[in-house]
Structure formats: structure tokens, C-alpha cells
CSV table of C-alpha atoms in Angstrom, one decimal:
chain,number,residue,atom,x,y,z
A,1,UNK,CA,156.6,118.4,112.5
A,2,UNK,CA,158.3,122.2,112.8
A,3,UNK,CA,161.5,121.6,111.8
A,4,UNK,CA,160.1,119.8,108.5
A,5,UNK,CA,157.7,122.9,107.8
A,6,UNK,CA,160.2,125.5,108.6
A,7,UNK,CA,162.9,124.8,105.3
A,8,UNK,CA,160.1,124.0,103.1
A,9,UNK,CA,158.3,127.4,103.8
A,10,UNK,CA,161.9,129.2,103.3
A,11,UNK,CA,162.2,127.1,99.8
A,12,UNK,CA,158.6,128.2,99.3
A,13,UNK,CA,159.2,132.0,100.2
A,14,UNK,CA,161.5,133.0,97.0
A,15,UNK,CA,158.8,132.0,94.5
A,16,UNK,CA,155.8,133.8,93.6
A,17,UNK,CA,152.6,132.3,95.3
A,18,UNK,CA,151.1,129.4,93.5
A,19,UNK,CA,148.0,130.3,91.4
A,20,UNK,CA,148.9,134.3,91.1
A,21,UNK,CA,149.1,136.1,87.8
A,22,UNK,CA,150.9,139.5,88.1
A,23,UNK,CA,149.9,139.6,91.7
A,24,UNK,CA,146.2,138.9,91.0
A,25,UNK,CA,144.4,135.8,92.2
A,26,UNK,CA,143.7,133.4,89.2
A,27,UNK,CA,140.8,131.9,91.1
A,28,UNK,CA,137.7,133.2,89.4
A,29,UNK,CA,134.9,134.9,91.9
A,30,UNK,CA,132.6,131.7,90.7
A,31,UNK,CA,135.2,129.1,92.2
A,32,UNK,CA,135.7,131.4,95.2
A,33,UNK,CA,132.4,131.4,95.9
A,34,UNK,CA,131.3,127.9,95.7
A,35,UNK,CA,131.7,127.3,99.5
A,36,UNK,CA,129.7,130.2,100.4
A,37,UNK,CA,127.0,129.2,97.9
A,38,UNK,CA,127.1,125.6,99.4
A,39,UNK,CA,127.0,126.9,102.6
A,40,UNK,CA,124.4,129.6,101.7
A,41,UNK,CA,121.8,127.3,100.1
A,42,UNK,CA,122.2,125.1,103.1
A,43,UNK,CA,121.6,127.3,105.7
A,44,UNK,CA,118.8,128.9,103.7
A,45,UNK,CA,117.1,125.2,103.5
A,46,UNK,CA,117.8,124.6,107.4
A,47,UNK,CA,116.2,128.4,108.0
A,48,UNK,CA,113.1,127.5,105.8
A,49,UNK,CA,112.5,124.3,107.4
A,50,UNK,CA,113.2,126.2,110.9
A,51,UNK,CA,110.3,128.9,110.2
A,52,UNK,CA,107.9,125.8,109.0
A,53,UNK,CA,108.3,124.3,112.7
A,54,UNK,CA,108.0,127.4,114.1
A,55,UNK,CA,105.0,128.4,112.7
A,56,UNK,CA,103.7,124.8,113.1
A,57,UNK,CA,104.4,124.8,116.8
A,58,UNK,CA,102.9,128.4,117.2
A,59,UNK,CA,99.4,127.4,115.3
A,60,UNK,CA,99.5,123.8,117.5
A,61,UNK,CA,99.7,125.8,120.9
A,62,UNK,CA,97.5,128.7,119.6
A,63,UNK,CA,95.0,125.7,118.7
A,64,UNK,CA,94.5,126.4,115.1
A,65,UNK,CA,96.2,123.4,114.1
A,66,UNK,CA,94.8,120.1,115.2
A,67,UNK,CA,97.7,118.1,113.4
A,68,UNK,CA,100.3,116.4,116.3
A,69,UNK,CA,102.5,114.1,113.8
A,70,UNK,CA,102.2,117.1,111.4
A,71,UNK,CA,103.6,119.4,113.8
A,72,UNK,CA,106.1,116.7,115.5
A,73,UNK,CA,107.5,115.8,111.5
A,74,UNK,CA,107.8,119.8,111.0
A,75,UNK,CA,110.2,119.6,114.1
A,76,UNK,CA,111.9,116.5,112.8
A,77,UNK,CA,112.7,118.1,109.3
A,78,UNK,CA,114.1,121.0,111.3
A,79,UNK,CA,116.3,119.0,113.5
A,80,UNK,CA,117.4,116.7,110.2
A,81,UNK,CA,118.2,119.9,108.1
A,82,UNK,CA,120.0,121.8,111.0
A,83,UNK,CA,122.0,118.6,111.7
A,84,UNK,CA,122.9,118.4,108.0
A,85,UNK,CA,123.9,122.2,107.9
A,86,UNK,CA,126.0,121.5,110.8
A,87,UNK,CA,127.4,118.6,109.2
A,88,UNK,CA,128.1,120.7,105.8
A,89,UNK,CA,129.7,123.5,107.7
A,90,UNK,CA,132.1,121.0,109.1
A,91,UNK,CA,133.3,119.5,106.5
A,92,UNK,CA,133.8,123.0,104.3
A,93,UNK,CA,135.7,124.2,108.2
A,94,UNK,CA,137.6,120.9,107.8
A,95,UNK,CA,138.6,121.6,104.3
A,96,UNK,CA,139.2,125.3,104.6
A,97,UNK,CA,141.5,124.4,107.4
A,98,UNK,CA,142.9,121.7,105.3
A,99,UNK,CA,144.1,124.1,102.6
A,100,UNK,CA,145.2,126.8,105.2
A,101,UNK,CA,147.5,124.2,106.4
A,102,UNK,CA,148.8,123.4,103.2
A,103,UNK,CA,152.4,124.3,102.5
A,104,UNK,CA,152.9,126.5,99.7
B,1,UNK,CA,114.8,119.5,99.0
B,2,UNK,CA,116.2,116.3,100.5
B,3,UNK,CA,114.7,113.0,99.4
B,4,UNK,CA,114.0,111.9,103.2
B,5,UNK,CA,111.5,114.6,103.4
B,6,UNK,CA,109.5,113.4,100.5
B,7,UNK,CA,109.3,109.8,102.2
B,8,UNK,CA,108.2,111.3,105.7
B,9,UNK,CA,105.6,113.7,103.7
B,10,UNK,CA,104.2,109.8,102.2
B,11,UNK,CA,104.6,108.1,105.7
B,12,UNK,CA,102.7,111.5,107.3
B,13,UNK,CA,99.9,111.0,104.4
B,14,UNK,CA,99.3,107.6,106.2
B,15,UNK,CA,99.1,109.0,109.5
B,16,UNK,CA,96.8,111.5,108.5
B,17,UNK,CA,94.5,108.6,106.6
B,18,UNK,CA,94.9,106.3,110.0
B,19,UNK,CA,93.3,109.4,112.0
B,20,UNK,CA,90.7,109.8,109.8
B,21,UNK,CA,89.7,106.3,110.1
B,22,UNK,CA,89.9,106.6,113.9
B,23,UNK,CA,87.6,109.7,113.6
B,24,UNK,CA,85.3,107.3,112.1
B,25,UNK,CA,85.4,104.8,114.2
B,26,UNK,CA,84.8,107.1,117.4
B,27,UNK,CA,81.8,108.6,115.6
B,28,UNK,CA,80.5,104.7,114.9
B,29,UNK,CA,80.8,103.9,118.3
B,30,UNK,CA,80.0,107.2,120.0
B,31,UNK,CA,76.2,106.9,118.0
B,32,UNK,CA,76.2,103.3,118.3
B,33,UNK,CA,72.6,103.9,119.6
B,34,UNK,CA,71.7,106.9,117.8
B,35,UNK,CA,67.9,106.6,116.3
B,36,UNK,CA,67.7,110.0,115.2
B,37,UNK,CA,70.3,111.6,112.4
B,38,UNK,CA,69.2,115.1,110.5
B,39,UNK,CA,68.8,112.7,107.5
B,40,UNK,CA,65.9,110.7,109.2
B,41,UNK,CA,65.8,107.4,110.6
B,42,UNK,CA,68.8,105.9,112.8
B,43,UNK,CA,72.9,106.7,112.4
B,44,UNK,CA,74.8,104.8,109.8
B,45,UNK,CA,78.2,103.4,110.2
B,46,UNK,CA,80.7,105.1,108.2
B,47,UNK,CA,83.8,104.0,106.9
B,48,UNK,CA,86.9,106.1,104.7
B,49,UNK,CA,87.8,104.9,101.2
B,50,UNK,CA,91.4,105.6,101.0
B,51,UNK,CA,93.0,106.1,97.4
B,52,UNK,CA,96.8,106.4,96.7
B,53,UNK,CA,97.8,109.6,95.0
B,54,UNK,CA,100.9,109.3,92.9
B,55,UNK,CA,103.5,112.0,94.5
B,56,UNK,CA,105.0,114.2,92.2
B,57,UNK,CA,108.3,116.1,92.8
B,58,UNK,CA,109.5,117.0,89.7
B,59,UNK,CA,111.8,113.8,89.1
B,60,UNK,CA,113.1,113.9,92.6
B,61,UNK,CA,115.6,111.3,92.8
B,62,UNK,CA,113.8,107.9,94.2
B,63,UNK,CA,110.4,109.4,93.9
B,64,UNK,CA,109.1,107.7,90.8
B,65,UNK,CA,106.3,105.6,91.2
B,66,UNK,CA,105.8,106.3,94.8
B,67,UNK,CA,102.0,107.2,96.3
B,68,UNK,CA,100.8,109.1,99.1
B,69,UNK,CA,97.3,107.9,100.8
B,70,UNK,CA,94.4,110.4,101.0
B,71,UNK,CA,90.9,110.1,102.0
B,72,UNK,CA,89.2,109.6,98.8
B,73,UNK,CA,85.5,110.1,100.6
B,74,UNK,CA,83.5,108.7,103.4
B,75,UNK,CA,80.9,106.0,102.2
B,76,UNK,CA,77.7,105.1,104.7
B,77,UNK,CA,77.6,101.5,105.5
B,78,UNK,CA,74.5,99.8,103.7
B,79,UNK,CA,74.0,97.1,105.8
B,80,UNK,CA,70.3,97.2,107.4
B,81,UNK,CA,70.2,98.1,111.4
B,82,UNK,CA,69.6,96.4,113.9
B,83,UNK,CA,65.5,95.8,114.9
B,84,UNK,CA,64.8,95.7,118.6
B,85,UNK,CA,61.2,95.3,119.9
B,86,UNK,CA,60.7,98.5,122.2
B,87,UNK,CA,57.2,99.6,121.8
B,88,UNK,CA,57.7,102.6,124.2
B,89,UNK,CA,60.3,103.9,122.3
B,90,UNK,CA,59.2,107.2,120.9
B,91,UNK,CA,60.9,106.2,117.3
B,92,UNK,CA,59.8,102.7,117.3
B,93,UNK,CA,57.9,101.9,114.1
B,94,UNK,CA,53.8,100.7,113.7
B,95,UNK,CA,55.2,97.0,114.7
B,96,UNK,CA,56.7,98.4,117.9
B,97,UNK,CA,60.0,97.8,116.3
B,98,UNK,CA,63.1,100.1,117.0
B,99,UNK,CA,66.0,100.4,114.1
B,100,UNK,CA,69.4,100.9,115.5
B,101,UNK,CA,72.2,101.6,113.8
B,102,UNK,CA,74.2,99.2,112.1
B,103,UNK,CA,77.2,99.7,114.4
B,104,UNK,CA,78.8,96.6,115.6
B,105,UNK,CA,80.8,97.5,119.0
B,106,UNK,CA,83.1,94.1,118.1
B,107,UNK,CA,83.9,95.1,114.3
B,108,UNK,CA,84.3,98.7,115.8
B,109,UNK,CA,87.3,97.3,117.9
B,110,UNK,CA,88.6,94.8,115.7
B,111,UNK,CA,88.8,98.4,113.2
B,112,UNK,CA,90.4,100.6,115.9
B,113,UNK,CA,93.0,97.7,116.7
B,114,UNK,CA,94.5,97.9,113.0
B,115,UNK,CA,94.1,101.6,112.9
B,116,UNK,CA,96.2,102.0,116.1
B,117,UNK,CA,98.7,99.8,114.8
B,118,UNK,CA,98.7,100.9,111.3
B,119,UNK,CA,99.5,104.4,112.9
B,120,UNK,CA,102.2,103.1,115.0
B,121,UNK,CA,103.7,101.1,111.7
B,122,UNK,CA,103.6,104.8,110.4
B,123,UNK,CA,105.6,106.3,113.3
B,124,UNK,CA,108.0,103.7,112.9
B,125,UNK,CA,109.0,104.3,109.4
B,126,UNK,CA,109.0,107.8,110.2
B,127,UNK,CA,111.6,107.0,113.1
B,128,UNK,CA,113.7,104.9,110.6
B,129,UNK,CA,113.7,107.7,107.8
B,130,UNK,CA,115.2,109.9,110.6
B,131,UNK,CA,117.5,107.2,111.7
B,132,UNK,CA,118.8,106.8,108.0
B,133,UNK,CA,119.1,110.6,107.7
B,134,UNK,CA,121.2,110.5,110.8
B,135,UNK,CA,123.3,107.8,109.6
B,136,UNK,CA,123.8,109.4,106.0
B,137,UNK,CA,125.0,112.7,108.4
B,138,UNK,CA,127.3,110.6,110.2
B,139,UNK,CA,129.1,109.6,107.2
B,140,UNK,CA,130.4,112.8,107.1
B,141,UNK,CA,131.9,113.1,110.3
B,142,UNK,CA,135.4,112.0,111.0
């Protein structure tokens, strides 16, 4: 693998890196922020579900909430949301590494 | 918010409704021999009336036409109570008959089983929704 990588890297070096114009990256701020906003939104969702679950758990433990299935449902929602965020994060990181390993 | 959560909320509304039904059944069973109430006369058995409430989630995909269940009100059963000849009872009428509540233990047991099974069905649908969500997340894996 490295035998193939090295010459292609050497070939790529003399040329200007792709996607640059006068040294500045052509990728706009909006495009660069896609991963960030995706992950940010997923984390925010998971966080709000987690807080709801935490509040429901506290209220149930304190005895002010007489709703077992509501509490369990809040916990389940938080669990699913967290798994979802984990899956999204893994996908994003995979995509990032895919780009990272890309030969230029 | 994810569509799976609205499905969970619909199932949860069913659980809440069945719990209300269970409350009324417990009240009926507990008051099966109650001859005095605040309104006067013997206890009257109560029943919840359920109504469908259209789920409005701002046109969320897949939620059109889906309804939650809500307890509209709790009604009293108008059937007459059981007249039992007990002249010594303080609530006996002039003829010596006491009117006991119109609660039938067998009927309440049947309702209880129905409520219990309906609750289980609701829990099963929540479990299935959770399974589906996990399966959907697994698509992204690997």
C-alpha cells in the first residue's frame, strides 16, 4: 500500500493543493460548517432529551410525579437520541477520515 | 424532533388512558359496598369515556391522521343498585331494603383484565417502536 502511496504523493506535491485559490481555501464557511452544525444539532437534541429524562427521574424520585411510564418513556427517548447521536458522530468521523486519507 | 417520538407519545397516551381506567375500576371495587356518598345515596360505579385527539405536529411526516387517546370525562353508571333486605342497616329505607352500589365484581374483573391487556399492548408497541429506532440506527453502522 505504501509503495503506491508514496509516488502518488510525490506526483501531487508539485501542484497546488486542490480547492485553493491564491492560498485561500475555496470552501466557504457555510460548507465547512455543515459537519459542525449537523453534529451540533444532534447533540443539542440529545441534550434536551437527556435533560427531560433527568427532570422526569428527579420528579419521580421526589414523588411529585406519579407517572411510571412517562418517566420510563423519557429515559427511553434519551437513550434512543443518544444512540442516534453516537451513530451520526461515528458516520461523520468516518467521513472525515475518508477525506483525511484521500490522496491529493 | 424525530417521528419515532410522536409514535411513542401516542402509545403513552394509551397507557395513561388505561391507567385512568384502572383507577376507576379500583374505585369501583373499593366502593362495592359503599352505601353513603357526598351526593347522597349509594356509590355509583364510574366509567371513563375515551376520545381520540388528532395529533398535531406541524405536518411532521407520517403523523397525518394519527390520533392520541384522551379521557374525555368520567361518567356514572345509571343502572339501579342492588336492593338487599337488611332492616337493621342504618341506611335501610322504610321497607327495610338497603340499596347497594351497582358494582358487579365479575364485570369489574373482566374490565380489569381488559385494561391490563390493553396496557401490555401499549407497552409492546412502545417496545416495537424502540426496536425499530434501534434497527434504523444500525443501518448507519458498518
